[in-house]
Amino acid sequence: MGKGSGYGKVILFGEHFVVYGLPGIASAVGLTTDATAVKSGKMAVKDERKGTEGYSDAKRAHQLESLERMFGAMGLNEKAFDIWLGGDLPVMSGIGASAASSVAIARAVSEEAGLDYDDDKINEIAYEMEKAFAGNPSGIDNTVATYGGLIWFEKNLAGGQNKIEKIRAPSAVEIVMGNSGVVADTKKMVEGVAERRKQHPEKYDAIFKKAEALAFKAREALEKGDIGAVGALMDENHKLLQEIEVSCKELDELVEIAKANGALGAKVTGGGGGGCMVALTPGKELQERVAQAMEGRGFKVLRTRIGV
Ligand code: PMV
């Protein structure tokens, strides 16, 4: 039996802008999707991840395409495995569930097929698999799902190696991820940004410059462990995401609840238009206060940590 895991992630800075080669910062959260793979007479996937009702059905066609892409990238002719998916990472938009499952499955199948790929190869294969879910993704999700930790990411638009650097933060920090309850379509959100950028090039150029400067400042603050500064920069990043029109009513409401209850920073995370937001809430007490305030208003939340 082959086994593998992939980390869930949260994008702290630069979602959408990373698609254009600007820097993004993302962190693994302390939750994983786990997979096993056993050679078998036919291909079967048993999905026991948390929160999969509805989601799995909606994503089944993507899941199958992603497996086809994986077999292609691995050069495997034998495509019959019993795959099991589980782990403590709940399946929801914005947490990198598809990337985590791609990495977990690629690792499990690589082991079972005796390929013994290293992390770089797994990351490459998971990127191919992600295309089934997200069209032409930047690659930040599968990178964090593979390597874990806090990651600085710059997509190489010419098709060469992406810049991937580990950021060393002094300690892990509590966050709350608030789920808007609105199902998001990242591909559509990315296309919408491209469309609006074409229509308003000057406005978008100015926003993109701010987003780039912000990522550099955020990296410095993270490395110093200056959590207050990180929070303030997250708030600024949220404003930029509002300006490129990827927030929505529910996400803005969650951001307001987080800030009103003491979060140091709060922003949309991931593709937006629904899905999740992230609030920076150092310490169990603040995390609990913010989480409960969101729950009190009917939202589902995830309490976890970055920099793990
Ligand atoms: O919606 P998510 O969590 O998969 O994040 C998407 C991030 C984008 O920057 C919007 C797209 C990408 O491919 O990086």
Coordinates of C-alpha atoms and ligand atoms in Angstrom, one line a residue:
M1 CA 0.0 0.0 0.0
G2 CA 1.3 3.5 -0.9
K3 CA 0.6 6.4 1.5
G4 CA 0.8 10.1 1.1
S5 CA -0.4 13.4 2.6
G6 CA -0.8 17.0 1.3
Y7 CA -1.1 20.2 3.5
G8 CA -4.1 22.5 3.5
K9 CA -3.1 26.1 2.8
V10 CA -4.1 29.7 3.4
I11 CA -3.0 32.5 1.1
L12 CA -1.9 35.4 3.3
F13 CA -0.8 37.8 0.6
G14 CA -1.1 38.2 -3.1
E15 CA -3.8 35.9 -4.4
H16 CA -4.8 36.8 -7.9
F17 CA -1.7 39.0 -8.3
V18 CA 0.4 35.8 -8.3
V19 CA -1.3 34.8 -11.5
Y20 CA 0.6 37.7 -13.1
G21 CA 4.0 36.8 -11.7
L22 CA 3.8 39.0 -8.6
P23 CA 4.9 37.6 -5.3
G24 CA 2.4 35.7 -3.1
I25 CA 2.8 34.4 0.5
A26 CA 1.0 31.3 1.6
S27 CA 1.2 29.1 4.6
A28 CA 0.4 25.5 5.3
V29 CA -2.2 25.0 8.0
G30 CA -1.8 22.2 10.5
L31 CA -4.3 20.0 8.7
T32 CA -3.7 17.4 5.9
T33 CA -5.5 15.4 3.4
D34 CA -4.2 11.8 3.5
A35 CA -4.4 9.2 0.8
T36 CA -3.7 5.5 0.3
A37 CA -3.3 3.7 -3.0
V38 CA -3.4 0.0 -3.6
K39 CA -3.0 -1.7 -7.1
S40 CA -6.3 -3.2 -8.0
G41 CA -8.4 -4.6 -10.9
K42 CA -10.1 -1.3 -11.6
M43 CA -9.9 2.4 -10.7
A44 CA -11.9 3.4 -7.6
V45 CA -11.9 6.4 -5.3
K46 CA -13.3 6.3 -1.8
D47 CA -13.6 9.8 -0.5
E48 CA -14.0 10.0 3.3
R49 CA -12.8 13.6 3.8
K50 CA -14.8 15.8 6.2
G51 CA -17.4 18.1 4.7
T52 CA -17.6 16.4 1.4
E53 CA -21.3 16.2 1.0
G54 CA -22.2 17.9 -2.2
Y55 CA -18.6 19.0 -2.8
S56 CA -17.4 15.6 -4.0
D57 CA -20.2 15.1 -6.4
A58 CA -19.7 18.6 -7.8
K59 CA -16.0 17.9 -8.3
R60 CA -16.2 14.3 -9.5
A61 CA -15.5 15.1 -13.1
H62 CA -12.6 17.3 -12.2
Q63 CA -11.3 14.5 -9.9
L64 CA -11.3 12.0 -12.7
E65 CA -9.6 14.4 -15.1
S66 CA -7.0 15.1 -12.5
L67 CA -6.2 11.4 -12.1
E68 CA -5.9 11.0 -15.9
R69 CA -3.5 14.0 -15.9
M70 CA -1.5 12.3 -13.1
F71 CA -1.2 9.0 -14.9
G72 CA 0.0 10.9 -18.0
A73 CA 2.5 12.9 -16.0
M74 CA 3.8 9.8 -14.4
G75 CA 3.9 7.9 -17.7
L76 CA 1.9 5.1 -16.1
N77 CA 0.0 2.8 -18.4
E78 CA -1.5 0.7 -15.6
K79 CA -4.3 3.0 -14.3
A80 CA -6.0 0.7 -11.8
F81 CA -5.7 1.7 -8.1
D82 CA -8.0 1.7 -5.1
I83 CA -7.6 5.2 -3.8
W84 CA -8.8 6.2 -0.3
L85 CA -9.0 9.9 0.7
G86 CA -9.3 11.1 4.3
G87 CA -7.5 13.2 6.8
D88 CA -8.4 16.2 9.1
L89 CA -8.5 18.9 6.4
P90 CA -12.1 19.8 5.8
V91 CA -13.2 20.2 2.2
M92 CA -14.1 23.8 1.5
S93 CA -13.2 26.4 -1.0
G94 CA -10.2 28.5 -0.1
I95 CA -8.3 25.9 1.9
G96 CA -6.5 24.3 -0.9
A97 CA -8.5 21.0 -0.7
S98 CA -7.9 20.1 -4.3
A99 CA -4.2 20.7 -4.2
A100 CA -3.9 18.8 -0.9
S101 CA -5.7 15.8 -2.4
S102 CA -3.6 16.0 -5.6
V103 CA -0.4 15.9 -3.6
A104 CA -1.6 13.1 -1.3
I105 CA -2.8 10.9 -4.2
A106 CA 0.4 11.6 -6.2
R107 CA 2.5 10.6 -3.2
A108 CA 0.5 7.4 -2.5
V109 CA 0.5 6.3 -6.1
S110 CA 4.1 7.1 -6.6
E111 CA 5.0 4.9 -3.6
E112 CA 2.6 2.0 -4.6
A113 CA 3.9 2.1 -8.2
G114 CA 7.6 2.1 -7.0
L115 CA 8.4 5.4 -8.5
D116 CA 9.6 7.0 -5.3
Y117 CA 9.4 10.6 -6.5
D118 CA 11.0 13.4 -4.5
D119 CA 9.0 16.5 -3.4
D120 CA 10.0 18.5 -6.5
K121 CA 8.6 15.9 -8.8
I122 CA 5.4 15.5 -6.7
N123 CA 4.9 19.2 -6.9
E124 CA 5.3 19.2 -10.7
I125 CA 2.7 16.3 -11.0
A126 CA 0.3 18.0 -8.5
Y127 CA 0.5 21.1 -10.7
E128 CA -0.6 19.1 -13.7
M129 CA -3.4 17.6 -11.6
E130 CA -4.6 21.0 -10.4
K131 CA -5.2 22.2 -14.0
A132 CA -8.2 19.9 -14.0
F133 CA -9.7 21.9 -11.1
A134 CA -8.5 25.4 -11.8
G135 CA -7.7 25.8 -15.5
N136 CA -4.4 27.6 -15.5
P137 CA -3.5 28.0 -11.8
S138 CA -0.4 29.9 -10.6
G139 CA 0.9 26.9 -8.8
I140 CA 1.0 28.4 -5.3
D141 CA -1.6 25.9 -3.9
N142 CA 0.2 22.7 -4.9
T143 CA 3.5 24.2 -3.8
V144 CA 2.3 24.8 -0.2
A145 CA 0.4 21.4 -0.3
T146 CA 3.7 19.7 -1.2
Y147 CA 6.4 21.5 0.9
G148 CA 4.3 22.9 3.8
G149 CA 5.6 25.8 5.9
L150 CA 5.4 29.5 5.0
I151 CA 6.2 30.0 1.3
W152 CA 7.2 33.0 -0.8
F153 CA 6.0 32.2 -4.4
E154 CA 6.6 33.9 -7.7
K155 CA 5.3 32.3 -10.9
N156 CA 7.7 32.2 -13.8
L157 CA 5.6 33.5 -16.6
A158 CA 8.1 32.3 -19.2
G159 CA 7.4 28.7 -18.2
G160 CA 10.7 28.2 -16.3
Q161 CA 11.2 27.3 -12.6
N162 CA 8.9 29.2 -10.3
K163 CA 10.6 31.1 -7.4
I164 CA 9.8 29.1 -4.2
E165 CA 11.4 30.2 -1.0
K166 CA 10.8 29.2 2.6
I167 CA 10.1 32.1 4.9
R168 CA 11.3 31.5 8.5
A169 CA 8.8 32.9 11.0
P170 CA 9.8 32.8 14.7
S171 CA 6.6 31.1 15.8
A172 CA 3.3 29.7 14.7
V173 CA 0.3 32.0 15.0
E174 CA -3.4 31.3 15.4
I175 CA -5.8 32.2 12.6
V176 CA -9.5 31.8 12.0
M177 CA -10.8 31.0 8.6
G178 CA -14.4 32.1 8.1
N179 CA -16.4 30.3 5.4
S180 CA -18.8 32.6 3.6
G181 CA -21.0 29.6 2.7
V182 CA -21.0 30.8 -0.9
V183 CA -19.6 28.3 -3.3
A184 CA -16.8 29.9 -5.3
D185 CA -15.5 29.4 -8.8
T186 CA -11.9 30.4 -8.7
K187 CA -11.5 30.0 -12.5
K188 CA -14.3 32.5 -13.1
M189 CA -12.9 34.9 -10.5
V190 CA -9.5 34.8 -12.2
E191 CA -11.1 35.4 -15.6
G192 CA -13.1 38.3 -14.2
V193 CA -9.9 40.0 -13.0
A194 CA -8.3 39.6 -16.4
E195 CA -11.3 41.1 -18.1
R196 CA -11.5 44.2 -15.8
R197 CA -7.7 44.6 -16.0
K198 CA -8.0 44.8 -19.8
Q199 CA -10.8 47.4 -19.5
H200 CA -9.0 49.6 -16.9
P201 CA -5.3 49.1 -17.4
E202 CA -4.1 52.2 -15.5
K203 CA -6.3 51.5 -12.5
Y204 CA -5.1 47.9 -12.4
D205 CA -1.4 48.7 -12.9
A206 CA -1.5 51.0 -9.9
I207 CA -3.2 48.3 -7.8
F208 CA -0.7 45.6 -8.9
K209 CA 2.2 47.9 -7.9
K210 CA 0.7 48.3 -4.4
A211 CA 0.2 44.5 -4.1
E212 CA 3.8 43.8 -5.0
A213 CA 5.2 46.3 -2.5
L214 CA 2.8 44.9 0.1
A215 CA 4.2 41.3 -0.3
F216 CA 7.8 42.5 0.3
K217 CA 6.8 44.4 3.5
A218 CA 4.7 41.4 4.7
R219 CA 7.7 39.0 4.2
E220 CA 9.9 41.3 6.4
A221 CA 7.2 41.5 9.0
L222 CA 6.7 37.8 9.1
E223 CA 10.4 37.1 9.4
K224 CA 10.7 39.6 12.3
G225 CA 7.6 38.1 14.0
D226 CA 6.0 41.6 13.9
I227 CA 2.4 40.2 13.9
G228 CA 0.8 43.6 14.4
A229 CA 2.4 44.8 11.1
V230 CA 1.4 41.6 9.4
G231 CA -2.2 42.2 10.4
A232 CA -2.2 45.8 9.2
L233 CA -0.8 44.6 5.8
M234 CA -3.5 42.0 5.6
D235 CA -6.1 44.7 6.0
E236 CA -4.4 46.7 3.2
N237 CA -4.4 43.6 1.0
H238 CA -8.1 43.1 1.6
K239 CA -8.8 46.6 0.3
L240 CA -6.9 45.8 -2.9
L241 CA -8.9 42.6 -3.3
Q242 CA -12.1 44.7 -2.9
E243 CA -10.8 47.1 -5.6
I244 CA -10.3 44.2 -8.0
E245 CA -13.8 43.1 -7.1
V246 CA -13.1 39.6 -5.7
S247 CA -14.7 40.1 -2.3
C248 CA -18.4 39.7 -1.7
K249 CA -21.0 40.8 0.9
E250 CA -20.6 37.7 3.1
L251 CA -16.7 37.9 3.0
D252 CA -16.8 41.6 3.8
E253 CA -19.2 40.9 6.7
L254 CA -16.8 38.2 8.1
V255 CA -13.9 40.7 7.8
E256 CA -15.9 43.3 9.7
I257 CA -16.8 40.8 12.4
A258 CA -13.2 39.7 12.8
K259 CA -11.9 43.3 13.1
A260 CA -14.7 44.3 15.5
N261 CA -13.7 41.4 17.8
G262 CA -10.0 42.2 17.9
A263 CA -8.4 40.4 14.9
L264 CA -5.1 42.1 14.0
G265 CA -5.9 41.7 10.3
A266 CA -8.5 40.1 8.1
K267 CA -8.9 39.5 4.4
V268 CA -10.3 37.4 1.6
T269 CA -8.2 34.3 1.0
G270 CA -8.0 32.5 -2.3
G271 CA -10.1 33.2 -5.3
G272 CA -12.9 35.1 -3.5
G273 CA -16.4 35.7 -4.7
G274 CA -17.3 33.3 -1.9
G275 CA -15.2 30.6 -0.2
C276 CA -13.1 31.8 2.8
M277 CA -11.5 34.7 4.5
V278 CA -8.7 34.6 7.0
A279 CA -8.4 36.5 10.3
L280 CA -5.1 36.9 12.2
T281 CA -5.8 36.1 15.8
P282 CA -2.7 35.4 17.9
G283 CA -3.4 33.4 21.1
K284 CA -6.1 30.9 21.8
E285 CA -8.3 33.5 23.6
L286 CA -8.5 36.0 20.7
Q287 CA -8.9 33.1 18.2
E288 CA -11.9 31.8 20.2
R289 CA -13.5 35.2 20.5
V290 CA -13.3 35.9 16.8
A291 CA -14.4 32.3 15.9
Q292 CA -17.4 32.4 18.2
A293 CA -18.5 35.9 16.9
M294 CA -18.5 34.5 13.4
E295 CA -20.3 31.3 14.5
G296 CA -22.8 33.5 16.3
R297 CA -23.7 35.1 13.0
G298 CA -24.3 31.7 11.4
F299 CA -20.9 31.2 9.7
K300 CA -18.8 28.0 9.7
V301 CA -15.3 28.5 10.8
L302 CA -12.0 26.7 11.1
R303 CA -9.6 27.4 13.9
T304 CA -6.0 26.7 12.9
R305 CA -2.5 28.1 12.8
I306 CA 0.0 29.4 10.2
G307 CA 3.7 28.9 10.2
V308 CA 3.4 25.3 11.2
Ligands
PMV1 O1 -9.3 29.7 -4.5 P1 -8.0 29.1 -4.2 O2 -7.8 28.9 -2.7 O3 -7.7 27.9 -5.0 O4 -6.9 30.2 -4.5 C1 -6.8 30.7 -5.8 C2 -5.6 31.7 -5.9 C3 -5.6 32.5 -7.1 O5 -4.5 33.4 -7.0 C4 -6.8 33.4 -7.3 C5 -5.5 31.7 -8.4 C6 -4.1 31.0 -8.5 O6 -4.0 30.1 -9.4 O7 -3.2 31.4 -7.8

